[in-house]
Coordinates of N, CA and C in Angstrom, one line a residue:
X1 N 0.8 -1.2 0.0 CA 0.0 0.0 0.0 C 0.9 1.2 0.0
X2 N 0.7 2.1 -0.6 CA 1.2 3.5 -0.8 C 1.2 4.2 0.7
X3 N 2.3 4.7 0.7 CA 2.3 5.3 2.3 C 1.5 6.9 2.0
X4 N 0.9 7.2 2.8 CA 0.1 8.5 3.1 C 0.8 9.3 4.0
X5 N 1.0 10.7 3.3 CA 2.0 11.7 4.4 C 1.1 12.8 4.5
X6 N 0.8 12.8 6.3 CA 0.4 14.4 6.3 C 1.4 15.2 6.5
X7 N 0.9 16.5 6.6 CA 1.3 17.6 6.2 C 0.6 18.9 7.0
X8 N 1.5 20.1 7.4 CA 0.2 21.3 7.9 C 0.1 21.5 6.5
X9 N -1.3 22.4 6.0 CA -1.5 22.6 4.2 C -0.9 24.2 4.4
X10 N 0.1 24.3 3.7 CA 1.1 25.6 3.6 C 0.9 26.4 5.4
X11 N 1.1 27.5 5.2 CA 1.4 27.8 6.8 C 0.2 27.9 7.7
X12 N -1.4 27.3 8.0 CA -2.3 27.6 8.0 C -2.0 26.6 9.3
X13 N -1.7 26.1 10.9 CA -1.4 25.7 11.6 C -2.6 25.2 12.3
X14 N -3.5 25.3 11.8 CA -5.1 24.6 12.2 C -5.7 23.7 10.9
X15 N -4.6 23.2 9.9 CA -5.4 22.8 8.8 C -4.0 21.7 8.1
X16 N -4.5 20.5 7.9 CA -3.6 19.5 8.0 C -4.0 19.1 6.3
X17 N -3.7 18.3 5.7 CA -3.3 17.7 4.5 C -2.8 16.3 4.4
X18 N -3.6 15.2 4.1 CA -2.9 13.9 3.7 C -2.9 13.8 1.7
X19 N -1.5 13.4 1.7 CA -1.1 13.5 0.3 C -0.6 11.9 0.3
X20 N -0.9 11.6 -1.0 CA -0.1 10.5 -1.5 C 0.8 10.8 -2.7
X21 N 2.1 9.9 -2.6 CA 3.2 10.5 -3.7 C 3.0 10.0 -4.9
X22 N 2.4 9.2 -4.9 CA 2.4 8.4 -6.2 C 0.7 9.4 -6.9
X23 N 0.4 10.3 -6.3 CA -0.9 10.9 -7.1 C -0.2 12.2 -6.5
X24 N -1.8 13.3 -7.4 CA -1.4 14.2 -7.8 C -1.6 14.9 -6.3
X25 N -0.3 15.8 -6.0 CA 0.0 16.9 -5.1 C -0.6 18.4 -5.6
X26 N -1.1 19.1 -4.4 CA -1.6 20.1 -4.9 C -0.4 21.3 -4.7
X27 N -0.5 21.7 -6.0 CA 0.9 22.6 -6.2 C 0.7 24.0 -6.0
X28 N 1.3 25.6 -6.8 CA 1.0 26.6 -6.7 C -0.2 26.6 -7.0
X29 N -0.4 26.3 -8.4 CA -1.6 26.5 -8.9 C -3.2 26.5 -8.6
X30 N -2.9 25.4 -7.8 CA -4.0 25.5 -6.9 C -4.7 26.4 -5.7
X31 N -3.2 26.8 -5.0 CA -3.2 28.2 -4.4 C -3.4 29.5 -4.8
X32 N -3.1 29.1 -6.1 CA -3.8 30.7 -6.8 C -5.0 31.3 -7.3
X33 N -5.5 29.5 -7.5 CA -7.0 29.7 -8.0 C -7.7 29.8 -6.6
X34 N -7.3 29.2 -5.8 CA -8.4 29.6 -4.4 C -8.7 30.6 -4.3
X35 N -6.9 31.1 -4.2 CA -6.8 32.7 -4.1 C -7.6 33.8 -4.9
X36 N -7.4 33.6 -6.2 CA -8.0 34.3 -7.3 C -9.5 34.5 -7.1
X37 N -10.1 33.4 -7.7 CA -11.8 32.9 -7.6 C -12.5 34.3 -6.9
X38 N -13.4 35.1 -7.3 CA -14.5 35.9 -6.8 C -15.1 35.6 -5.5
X39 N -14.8 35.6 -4.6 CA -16.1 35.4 -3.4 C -17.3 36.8 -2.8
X40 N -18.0 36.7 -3.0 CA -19.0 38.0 -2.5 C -20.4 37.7 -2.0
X41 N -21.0 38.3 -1.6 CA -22.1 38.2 -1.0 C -23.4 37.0 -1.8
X42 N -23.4 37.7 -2.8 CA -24.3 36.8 -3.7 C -24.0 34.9 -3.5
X43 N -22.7 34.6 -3.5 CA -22.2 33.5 -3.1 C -23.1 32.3 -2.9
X44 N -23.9 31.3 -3.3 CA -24.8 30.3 -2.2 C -23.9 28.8 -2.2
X45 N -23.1 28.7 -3.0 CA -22.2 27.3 -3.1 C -20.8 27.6 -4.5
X46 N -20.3 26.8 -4.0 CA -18.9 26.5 -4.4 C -18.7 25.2 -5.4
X47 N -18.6 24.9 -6.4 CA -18.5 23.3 -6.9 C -17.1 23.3 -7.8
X48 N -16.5 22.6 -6.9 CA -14.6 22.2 -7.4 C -14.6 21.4 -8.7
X49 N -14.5 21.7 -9.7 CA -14.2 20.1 -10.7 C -13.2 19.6 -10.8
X50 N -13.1 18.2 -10.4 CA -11.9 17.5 -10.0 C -10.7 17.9 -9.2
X51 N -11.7 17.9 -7.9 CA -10.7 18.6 -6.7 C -10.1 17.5 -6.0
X52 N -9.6 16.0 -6.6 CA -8.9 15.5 -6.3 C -8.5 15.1 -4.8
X53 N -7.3 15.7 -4.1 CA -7.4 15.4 -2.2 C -8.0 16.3 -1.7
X54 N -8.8 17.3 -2.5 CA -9.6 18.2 -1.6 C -8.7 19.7 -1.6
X55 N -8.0 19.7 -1.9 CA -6.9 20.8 -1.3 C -7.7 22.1 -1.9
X56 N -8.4 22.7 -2.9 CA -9.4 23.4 -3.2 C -10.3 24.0 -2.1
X57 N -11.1 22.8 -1.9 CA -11.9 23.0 -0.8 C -11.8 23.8 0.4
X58 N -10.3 23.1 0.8 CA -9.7 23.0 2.3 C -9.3 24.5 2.3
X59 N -8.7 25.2 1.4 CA -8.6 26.7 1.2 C -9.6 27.6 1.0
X60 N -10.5 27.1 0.6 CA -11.7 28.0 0.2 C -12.5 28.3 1.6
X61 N -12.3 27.0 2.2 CA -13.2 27.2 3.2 C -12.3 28.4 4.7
X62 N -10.9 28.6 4.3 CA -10.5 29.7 5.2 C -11.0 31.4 4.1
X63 N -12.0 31.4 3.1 CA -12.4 32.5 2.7 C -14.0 32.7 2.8
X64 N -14.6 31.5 2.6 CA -16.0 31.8 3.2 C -16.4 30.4 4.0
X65 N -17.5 30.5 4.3 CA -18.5 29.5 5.0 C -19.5 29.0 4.3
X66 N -19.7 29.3 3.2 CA -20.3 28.9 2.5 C -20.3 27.2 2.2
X67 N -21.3 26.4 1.5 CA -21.3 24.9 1.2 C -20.1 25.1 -0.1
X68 N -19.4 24.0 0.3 CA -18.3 23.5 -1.1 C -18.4 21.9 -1.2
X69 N -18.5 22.0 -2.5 CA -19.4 20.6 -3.3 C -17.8 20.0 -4.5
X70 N -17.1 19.0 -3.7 CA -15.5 18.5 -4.5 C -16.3 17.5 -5.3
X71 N -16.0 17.7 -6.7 CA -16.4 16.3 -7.7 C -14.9 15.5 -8.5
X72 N -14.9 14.6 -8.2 CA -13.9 14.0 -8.5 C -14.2 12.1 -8.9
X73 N -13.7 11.9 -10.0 CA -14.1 10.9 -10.6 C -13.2 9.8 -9.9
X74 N -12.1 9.9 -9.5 CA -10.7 8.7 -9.4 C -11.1 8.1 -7.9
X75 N -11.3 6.7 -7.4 CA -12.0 6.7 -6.1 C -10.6 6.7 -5.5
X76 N -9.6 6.3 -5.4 CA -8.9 6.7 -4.4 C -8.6 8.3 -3.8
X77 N -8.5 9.2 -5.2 CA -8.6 10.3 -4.8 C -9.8 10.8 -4.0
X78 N -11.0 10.1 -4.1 CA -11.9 10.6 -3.4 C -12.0 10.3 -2.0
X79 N -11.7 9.0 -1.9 CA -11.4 8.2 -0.4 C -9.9 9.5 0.4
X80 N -9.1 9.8 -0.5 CA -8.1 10.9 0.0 C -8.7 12.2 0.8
X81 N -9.6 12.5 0.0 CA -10.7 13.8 -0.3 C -11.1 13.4 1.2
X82 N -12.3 13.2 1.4 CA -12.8 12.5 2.9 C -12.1 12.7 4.0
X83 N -10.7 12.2 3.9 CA -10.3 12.1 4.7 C -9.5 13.9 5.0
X84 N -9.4 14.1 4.4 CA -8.5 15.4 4.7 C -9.9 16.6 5.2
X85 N -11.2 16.1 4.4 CA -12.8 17.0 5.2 C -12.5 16.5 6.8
X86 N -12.6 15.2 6.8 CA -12.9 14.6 8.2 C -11.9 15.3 9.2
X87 N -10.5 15.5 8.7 CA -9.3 15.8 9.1 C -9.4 17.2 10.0
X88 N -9.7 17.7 8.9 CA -10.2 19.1 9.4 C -11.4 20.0 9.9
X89 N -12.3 18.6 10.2 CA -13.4 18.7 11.0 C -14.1 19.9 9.8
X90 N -14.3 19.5 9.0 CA -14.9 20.7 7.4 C -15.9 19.7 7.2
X91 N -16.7 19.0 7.8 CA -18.0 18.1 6.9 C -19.0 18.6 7.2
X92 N -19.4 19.6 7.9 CA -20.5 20.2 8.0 C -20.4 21.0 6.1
X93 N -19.2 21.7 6.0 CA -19.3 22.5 4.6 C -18.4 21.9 3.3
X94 N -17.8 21.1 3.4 CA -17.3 20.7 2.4 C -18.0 18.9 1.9
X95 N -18.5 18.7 0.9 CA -18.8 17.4 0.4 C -17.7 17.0 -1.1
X96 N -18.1 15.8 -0.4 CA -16.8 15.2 -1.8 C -18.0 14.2 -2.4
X97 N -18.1 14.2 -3.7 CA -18.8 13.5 -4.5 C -18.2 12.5 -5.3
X98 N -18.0 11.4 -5.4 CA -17.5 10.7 -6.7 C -18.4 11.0 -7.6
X99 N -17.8 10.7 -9.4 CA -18.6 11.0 -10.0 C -17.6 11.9 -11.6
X100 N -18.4 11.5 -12.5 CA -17.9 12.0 -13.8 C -18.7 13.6 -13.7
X101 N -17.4 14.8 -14.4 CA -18.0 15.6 -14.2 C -19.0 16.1 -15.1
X102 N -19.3 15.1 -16.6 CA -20.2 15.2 -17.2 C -21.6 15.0 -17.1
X103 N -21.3 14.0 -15.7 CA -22.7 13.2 -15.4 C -23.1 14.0 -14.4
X104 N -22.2 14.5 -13.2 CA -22.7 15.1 -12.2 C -23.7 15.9 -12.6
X105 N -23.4 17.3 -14.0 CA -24.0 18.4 -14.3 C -25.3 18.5 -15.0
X106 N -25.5 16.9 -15.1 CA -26.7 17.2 -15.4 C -28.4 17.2 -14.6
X107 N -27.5 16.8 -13.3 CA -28.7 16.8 -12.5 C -28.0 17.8 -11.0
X108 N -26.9 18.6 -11.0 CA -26.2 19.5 -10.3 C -27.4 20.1 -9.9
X109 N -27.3 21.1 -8.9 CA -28.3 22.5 -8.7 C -27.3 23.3 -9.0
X110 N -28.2 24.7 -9.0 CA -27.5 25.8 -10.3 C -26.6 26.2 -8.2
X111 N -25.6 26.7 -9.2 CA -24.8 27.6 -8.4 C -24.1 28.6 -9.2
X112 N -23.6 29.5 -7.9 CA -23.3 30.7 -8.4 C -21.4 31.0 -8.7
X113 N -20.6 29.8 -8.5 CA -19.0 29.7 -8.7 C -18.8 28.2 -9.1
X114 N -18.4 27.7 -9.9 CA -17.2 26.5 -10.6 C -16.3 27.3 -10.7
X115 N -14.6 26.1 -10.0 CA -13.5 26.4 -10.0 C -13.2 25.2 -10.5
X116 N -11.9 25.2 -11.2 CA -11.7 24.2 -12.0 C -9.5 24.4 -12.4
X117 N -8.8 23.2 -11.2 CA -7.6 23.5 -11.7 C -7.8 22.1 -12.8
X118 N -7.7 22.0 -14.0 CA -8.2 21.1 -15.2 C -6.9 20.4 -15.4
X119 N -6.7 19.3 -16.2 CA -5.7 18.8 -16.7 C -4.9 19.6 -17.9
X120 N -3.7 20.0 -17.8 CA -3.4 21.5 -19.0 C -2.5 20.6 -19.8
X121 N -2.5 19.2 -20.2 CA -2.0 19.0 -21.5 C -3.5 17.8 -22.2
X122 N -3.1 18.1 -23.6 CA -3.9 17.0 -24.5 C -3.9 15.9 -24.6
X123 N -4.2 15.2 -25.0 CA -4.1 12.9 -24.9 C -3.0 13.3 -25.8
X124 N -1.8 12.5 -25.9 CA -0.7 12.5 -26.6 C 0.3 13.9 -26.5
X125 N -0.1 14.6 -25.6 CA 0.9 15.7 -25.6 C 2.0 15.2 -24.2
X126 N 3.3 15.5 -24.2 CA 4.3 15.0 -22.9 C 4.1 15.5 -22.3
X127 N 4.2 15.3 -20.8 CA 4.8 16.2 -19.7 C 5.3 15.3 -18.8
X128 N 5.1 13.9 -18.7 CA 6.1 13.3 -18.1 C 5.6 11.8 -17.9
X129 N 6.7 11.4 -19.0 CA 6.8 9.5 -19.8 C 6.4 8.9 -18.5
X130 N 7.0 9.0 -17.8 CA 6.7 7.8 -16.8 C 5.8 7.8 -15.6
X131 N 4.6 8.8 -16.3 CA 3.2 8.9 -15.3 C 3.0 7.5 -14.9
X132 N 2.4 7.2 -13.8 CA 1.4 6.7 -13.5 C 0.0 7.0 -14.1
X133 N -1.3 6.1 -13.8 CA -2.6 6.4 -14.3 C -3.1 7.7 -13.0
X134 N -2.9 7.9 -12.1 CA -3.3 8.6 -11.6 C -2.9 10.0 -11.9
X135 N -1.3 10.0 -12.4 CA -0.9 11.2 -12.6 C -2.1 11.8 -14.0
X136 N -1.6 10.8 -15.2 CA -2.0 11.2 -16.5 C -3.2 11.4 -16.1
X137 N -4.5 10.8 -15.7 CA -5.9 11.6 -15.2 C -5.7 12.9 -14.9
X138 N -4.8 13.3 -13.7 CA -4.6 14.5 -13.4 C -4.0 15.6 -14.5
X139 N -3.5 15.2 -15.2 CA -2.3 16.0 -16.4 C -2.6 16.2 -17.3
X140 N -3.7 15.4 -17.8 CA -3.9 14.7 -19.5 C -5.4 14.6 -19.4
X141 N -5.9 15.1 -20.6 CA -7.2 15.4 -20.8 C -8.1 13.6 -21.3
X142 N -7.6 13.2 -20.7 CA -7.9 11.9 -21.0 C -9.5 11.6 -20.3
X143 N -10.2 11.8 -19.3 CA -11.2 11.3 -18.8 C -12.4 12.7 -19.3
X144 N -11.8 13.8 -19.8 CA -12.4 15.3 -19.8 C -11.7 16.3 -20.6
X145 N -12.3 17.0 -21.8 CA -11.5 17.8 -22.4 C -11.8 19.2 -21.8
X146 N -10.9 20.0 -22.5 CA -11.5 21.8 -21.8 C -12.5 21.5 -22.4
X147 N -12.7 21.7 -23.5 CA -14.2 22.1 -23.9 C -15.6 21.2 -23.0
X148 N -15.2 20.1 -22.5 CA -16.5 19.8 -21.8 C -16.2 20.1 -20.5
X149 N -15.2 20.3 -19.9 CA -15.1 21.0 -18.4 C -15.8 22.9 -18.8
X150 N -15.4 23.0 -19.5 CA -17.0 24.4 -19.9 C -17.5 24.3 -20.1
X151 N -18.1 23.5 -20.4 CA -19.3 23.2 -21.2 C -20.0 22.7 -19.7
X152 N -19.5 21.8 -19.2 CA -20.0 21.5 -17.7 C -20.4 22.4 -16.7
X153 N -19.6 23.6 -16.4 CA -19.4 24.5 -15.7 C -20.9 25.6 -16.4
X154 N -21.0 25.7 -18.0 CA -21.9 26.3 -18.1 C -23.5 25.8 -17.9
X155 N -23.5 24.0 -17.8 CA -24.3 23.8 -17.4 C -25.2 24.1 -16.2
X156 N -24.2 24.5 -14.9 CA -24.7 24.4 -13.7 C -24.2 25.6 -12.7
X157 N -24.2 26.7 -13.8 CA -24.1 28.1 -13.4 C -25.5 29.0 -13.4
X158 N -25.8 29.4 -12.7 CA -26.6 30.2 -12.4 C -26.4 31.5 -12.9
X159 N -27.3 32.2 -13.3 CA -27.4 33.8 -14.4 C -26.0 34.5 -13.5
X160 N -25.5 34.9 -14.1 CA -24.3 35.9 -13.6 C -23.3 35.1 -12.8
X161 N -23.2 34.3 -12.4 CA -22.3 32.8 -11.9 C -21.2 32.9 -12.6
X162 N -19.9 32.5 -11.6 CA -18.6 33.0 -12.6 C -18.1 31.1 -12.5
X163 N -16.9 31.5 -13.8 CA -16.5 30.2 -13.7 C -15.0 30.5 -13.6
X164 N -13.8 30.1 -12.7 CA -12.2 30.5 -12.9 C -11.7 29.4 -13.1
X165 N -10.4 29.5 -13.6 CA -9.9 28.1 -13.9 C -8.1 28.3 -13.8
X166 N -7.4 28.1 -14.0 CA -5.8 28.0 -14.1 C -5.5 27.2 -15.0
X167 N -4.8 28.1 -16.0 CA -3.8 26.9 -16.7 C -2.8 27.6 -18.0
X168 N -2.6 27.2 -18.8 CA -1.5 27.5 -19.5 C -1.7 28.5 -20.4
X169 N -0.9 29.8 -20.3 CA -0.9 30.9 -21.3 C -1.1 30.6 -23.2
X170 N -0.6 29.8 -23.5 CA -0.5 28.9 -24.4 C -2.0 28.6 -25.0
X171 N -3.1 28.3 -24.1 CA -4.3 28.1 -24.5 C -4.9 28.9 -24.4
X172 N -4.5 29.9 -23.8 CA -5.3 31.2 -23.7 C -6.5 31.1 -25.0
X173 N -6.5 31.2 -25.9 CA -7.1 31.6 -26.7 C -8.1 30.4 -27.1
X174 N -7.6 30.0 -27.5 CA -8.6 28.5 -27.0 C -9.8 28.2 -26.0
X175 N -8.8 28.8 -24.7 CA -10.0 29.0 -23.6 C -10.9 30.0 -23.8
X176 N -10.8 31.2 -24.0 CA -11.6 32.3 -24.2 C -12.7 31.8 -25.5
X177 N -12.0 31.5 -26.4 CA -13.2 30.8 -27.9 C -14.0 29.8 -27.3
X178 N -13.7 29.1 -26.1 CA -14.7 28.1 -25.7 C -15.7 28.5 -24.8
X179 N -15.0 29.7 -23.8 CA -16.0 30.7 -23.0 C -17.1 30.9 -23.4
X180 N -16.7 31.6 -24.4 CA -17.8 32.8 -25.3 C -18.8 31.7 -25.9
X181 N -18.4 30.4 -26.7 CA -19.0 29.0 -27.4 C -20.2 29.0 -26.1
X182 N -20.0 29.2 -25.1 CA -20.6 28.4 -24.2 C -21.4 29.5 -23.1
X183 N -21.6 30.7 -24.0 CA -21.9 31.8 -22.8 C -21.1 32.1 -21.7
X184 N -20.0 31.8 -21.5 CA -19.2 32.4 -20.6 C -18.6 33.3 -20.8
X185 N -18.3 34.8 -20.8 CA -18.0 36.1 -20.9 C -17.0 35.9 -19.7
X186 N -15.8 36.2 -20.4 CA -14.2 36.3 -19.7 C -14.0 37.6 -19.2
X187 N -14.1 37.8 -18.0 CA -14.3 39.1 -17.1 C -13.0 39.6 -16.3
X188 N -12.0 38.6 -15.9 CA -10.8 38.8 -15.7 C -9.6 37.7 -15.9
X189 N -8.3 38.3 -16.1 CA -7.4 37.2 -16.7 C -6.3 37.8 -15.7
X190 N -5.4 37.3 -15.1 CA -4.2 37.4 -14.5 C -2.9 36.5 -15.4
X191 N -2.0 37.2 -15.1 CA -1.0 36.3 -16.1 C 0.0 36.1 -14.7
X192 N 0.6 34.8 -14.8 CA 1.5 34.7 -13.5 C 3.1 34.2 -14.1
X193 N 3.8 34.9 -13.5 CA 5.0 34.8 -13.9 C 6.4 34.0 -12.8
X194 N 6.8 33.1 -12.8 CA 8.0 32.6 -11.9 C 8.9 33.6 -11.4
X195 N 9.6 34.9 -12.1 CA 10.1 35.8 -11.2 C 10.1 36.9 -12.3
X196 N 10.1 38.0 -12.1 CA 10.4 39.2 -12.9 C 11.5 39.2 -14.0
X197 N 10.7 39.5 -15.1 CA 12.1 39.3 -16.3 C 11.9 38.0 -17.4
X198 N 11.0 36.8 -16.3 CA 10.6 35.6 -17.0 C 8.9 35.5 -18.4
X199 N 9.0 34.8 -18.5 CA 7.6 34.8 -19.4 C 6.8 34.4 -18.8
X200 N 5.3 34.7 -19.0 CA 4.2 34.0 -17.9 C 4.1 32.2 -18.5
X201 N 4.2 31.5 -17.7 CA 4.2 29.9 -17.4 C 2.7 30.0 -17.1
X202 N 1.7 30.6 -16.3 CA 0.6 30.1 -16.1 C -0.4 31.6 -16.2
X203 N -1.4 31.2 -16.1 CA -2.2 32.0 -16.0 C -4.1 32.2 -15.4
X204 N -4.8 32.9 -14.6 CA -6.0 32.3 -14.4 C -7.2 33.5 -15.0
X205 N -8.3 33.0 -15.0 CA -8.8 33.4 -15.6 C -10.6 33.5 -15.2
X206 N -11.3 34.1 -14.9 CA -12.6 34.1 -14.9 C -13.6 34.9 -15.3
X207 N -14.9 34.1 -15.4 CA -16.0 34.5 -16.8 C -17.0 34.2 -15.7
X208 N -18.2 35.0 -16.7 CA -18.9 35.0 -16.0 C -20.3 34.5 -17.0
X209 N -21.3 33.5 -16.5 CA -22.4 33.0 -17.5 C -23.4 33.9 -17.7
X210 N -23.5 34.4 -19.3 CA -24.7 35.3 -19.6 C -23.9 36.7 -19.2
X211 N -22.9 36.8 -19.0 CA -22.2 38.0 -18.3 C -21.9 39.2 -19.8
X212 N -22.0 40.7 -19.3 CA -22.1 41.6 -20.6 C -20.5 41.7 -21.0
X213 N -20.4 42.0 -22.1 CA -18.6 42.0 -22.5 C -17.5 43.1 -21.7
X214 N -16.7 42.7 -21.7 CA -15.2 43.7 -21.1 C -14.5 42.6 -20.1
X215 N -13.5 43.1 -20.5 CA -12.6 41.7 -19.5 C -11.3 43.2 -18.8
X216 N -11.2 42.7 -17.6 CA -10.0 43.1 -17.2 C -8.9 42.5 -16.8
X217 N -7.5 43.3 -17.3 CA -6.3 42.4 -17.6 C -5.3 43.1 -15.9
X218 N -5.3 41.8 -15.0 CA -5.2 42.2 -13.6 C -3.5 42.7 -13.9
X219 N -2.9 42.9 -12.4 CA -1.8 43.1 -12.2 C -0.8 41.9 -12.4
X220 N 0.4 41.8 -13.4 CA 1.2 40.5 -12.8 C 1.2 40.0 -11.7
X221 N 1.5 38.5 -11.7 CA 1.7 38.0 -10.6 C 3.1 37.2 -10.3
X222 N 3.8 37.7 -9.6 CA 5.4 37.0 -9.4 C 5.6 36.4 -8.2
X223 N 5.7 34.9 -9.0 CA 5.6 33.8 -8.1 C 6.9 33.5 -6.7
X224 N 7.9 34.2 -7.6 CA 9.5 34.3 -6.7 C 10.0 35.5 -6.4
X225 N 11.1 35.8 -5.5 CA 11.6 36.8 -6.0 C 12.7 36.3 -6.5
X226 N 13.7 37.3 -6.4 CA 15.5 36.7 -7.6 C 16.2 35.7 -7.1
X227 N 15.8 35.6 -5.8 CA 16.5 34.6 -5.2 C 16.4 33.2 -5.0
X228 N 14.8 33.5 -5.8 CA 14.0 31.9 -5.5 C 13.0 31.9 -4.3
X229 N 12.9 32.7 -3.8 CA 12.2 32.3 -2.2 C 10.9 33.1 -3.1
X230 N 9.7 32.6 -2.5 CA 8.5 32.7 -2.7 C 8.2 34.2 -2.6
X231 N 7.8 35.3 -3.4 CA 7.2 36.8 -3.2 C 6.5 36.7 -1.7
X232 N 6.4 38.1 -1.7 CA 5.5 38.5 -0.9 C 4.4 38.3 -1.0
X233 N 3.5 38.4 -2.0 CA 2.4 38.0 -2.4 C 1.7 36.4 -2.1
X234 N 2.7 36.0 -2.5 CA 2.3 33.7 -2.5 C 2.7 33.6 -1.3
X235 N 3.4 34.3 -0.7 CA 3.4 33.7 1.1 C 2.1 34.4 1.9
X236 N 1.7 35.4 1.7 CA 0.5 35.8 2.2 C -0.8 35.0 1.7
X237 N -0.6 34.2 0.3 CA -1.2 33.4 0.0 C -1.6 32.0 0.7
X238 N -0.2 31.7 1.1 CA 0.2 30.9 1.7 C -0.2 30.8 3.4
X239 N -1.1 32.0 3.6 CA -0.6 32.1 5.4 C -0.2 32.7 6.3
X240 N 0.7 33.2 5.6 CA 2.0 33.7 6.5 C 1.5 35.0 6.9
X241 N 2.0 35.4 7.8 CA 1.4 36.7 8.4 C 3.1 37.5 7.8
X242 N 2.6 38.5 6.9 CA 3.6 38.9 6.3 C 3.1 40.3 7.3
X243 N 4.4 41.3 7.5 CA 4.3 42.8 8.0 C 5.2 43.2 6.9
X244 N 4.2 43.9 6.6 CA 4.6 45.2 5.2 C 5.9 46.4 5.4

């Protein structure tokens, strides 16, 4: 059996993390869409697609109280999931669902947020030969393409409901043509950069369903400083009680 390692989840010292190595770890990326994602008053639920060990959730729920609904198709990862809600005593507001995220949406209730860190390469595109099946589910659009993770998302959004996502500058455009395909109006885009000087590696992005046109193009985001240690920004992301 695969050994299970907890973890505190980044500097948050009331909030633990069980990970397995041989599946997918929740990385920056995931911290940024937490981060990113819209929260406001209107708010009535949260629905993660393919939130994997939960790690989505477990962050969201240090920004509201609101119900958060994890859909994840891989059952070990969902048995992971569980256990990190239970962990953190979050089952009053977080539920983990197994489940395809095609199938879930069509009998979903409307909500007013999908977040979605997606798989950002294609079936046959590389990012690393010697996945496992758990990894490639997570990496590789193999169980889910973008287009039906929006298409999904536009199913079970509610009038003015935003959808954000994370992933590769590279598709940018792609994502946005499948937005609009799908009624989703791209309302803001962030570009995120590894340190000043570099090219943006990632990027996130949210839209809004039925939403009127204009998008705004946020401030960089720099993931390091020059020295490699994490900005000021991703440690406050992170937790850390940063003094200005």
């Amino acid at each position: 059996m695969t050994k299970e390692v907890t973890n505190y989840l980044l500097a948050y010292e009331n909030m633990k993390i069980i990970q397995r190595k041989d599946m997918f770890n929740f990385s920056l990326d995931t911290v940024l869409l937490a981060n990113f994602c819209t929260i406001n008053k209107d708010l009535n639920c949260i629905v993660d697609f393919g939130t994997n060990n939960a790690a989505i959730p477990l962050l969201l729920s240090k920004r509201t109280a609101k119900p958060i609904i994890g859909i994840e198709i891989q059952k070990d990862a969902v048995v992971l999931a569980r256990k990190n809600v239970e962990l953190n005593q979050l089952n009053n507001q977080i539920e983990i669902i197994q489940d395809d995220i095609k199938n879930y949406v069509k009998n979903g209730k409307k909500t007013k947020l999908v977040v979605c860190n997606p798989p950002f390469f294609k079936v046959g595109e590389k990012s690393n030969l010697n996945e496992n099946e758990y990894l490639q589910i997570a990496r590789h659009e193999i169980k889910i393409s973008l287009e039906e993770i929006v298409r999904s998302a536009s199913m079970i959004l509610d009038n003015k409901g935003r959808f954000a996502m994370v992933h590769r500058p590279d598709r940018m455009i792609e994502i946005i043509n499948c937005m609009q395909k799908y009624d989703i109006e791209p309302k803001r885009i962030r570009f995120v950069y590894p340190k000043f000087g570099k090219e943006s590696h990632i990027f996130l992005i949210e839209g809004m369903y039925k939403g009127n046109k204009g998008i705004k193009i946020e401030q960089p985001l720099y993931a390091h400083e020059e020295d490699g240690s994490y900005s000021k920004e991703v440690r406050k992301m992170f937790g850390e009680d940063i003094n200005e």
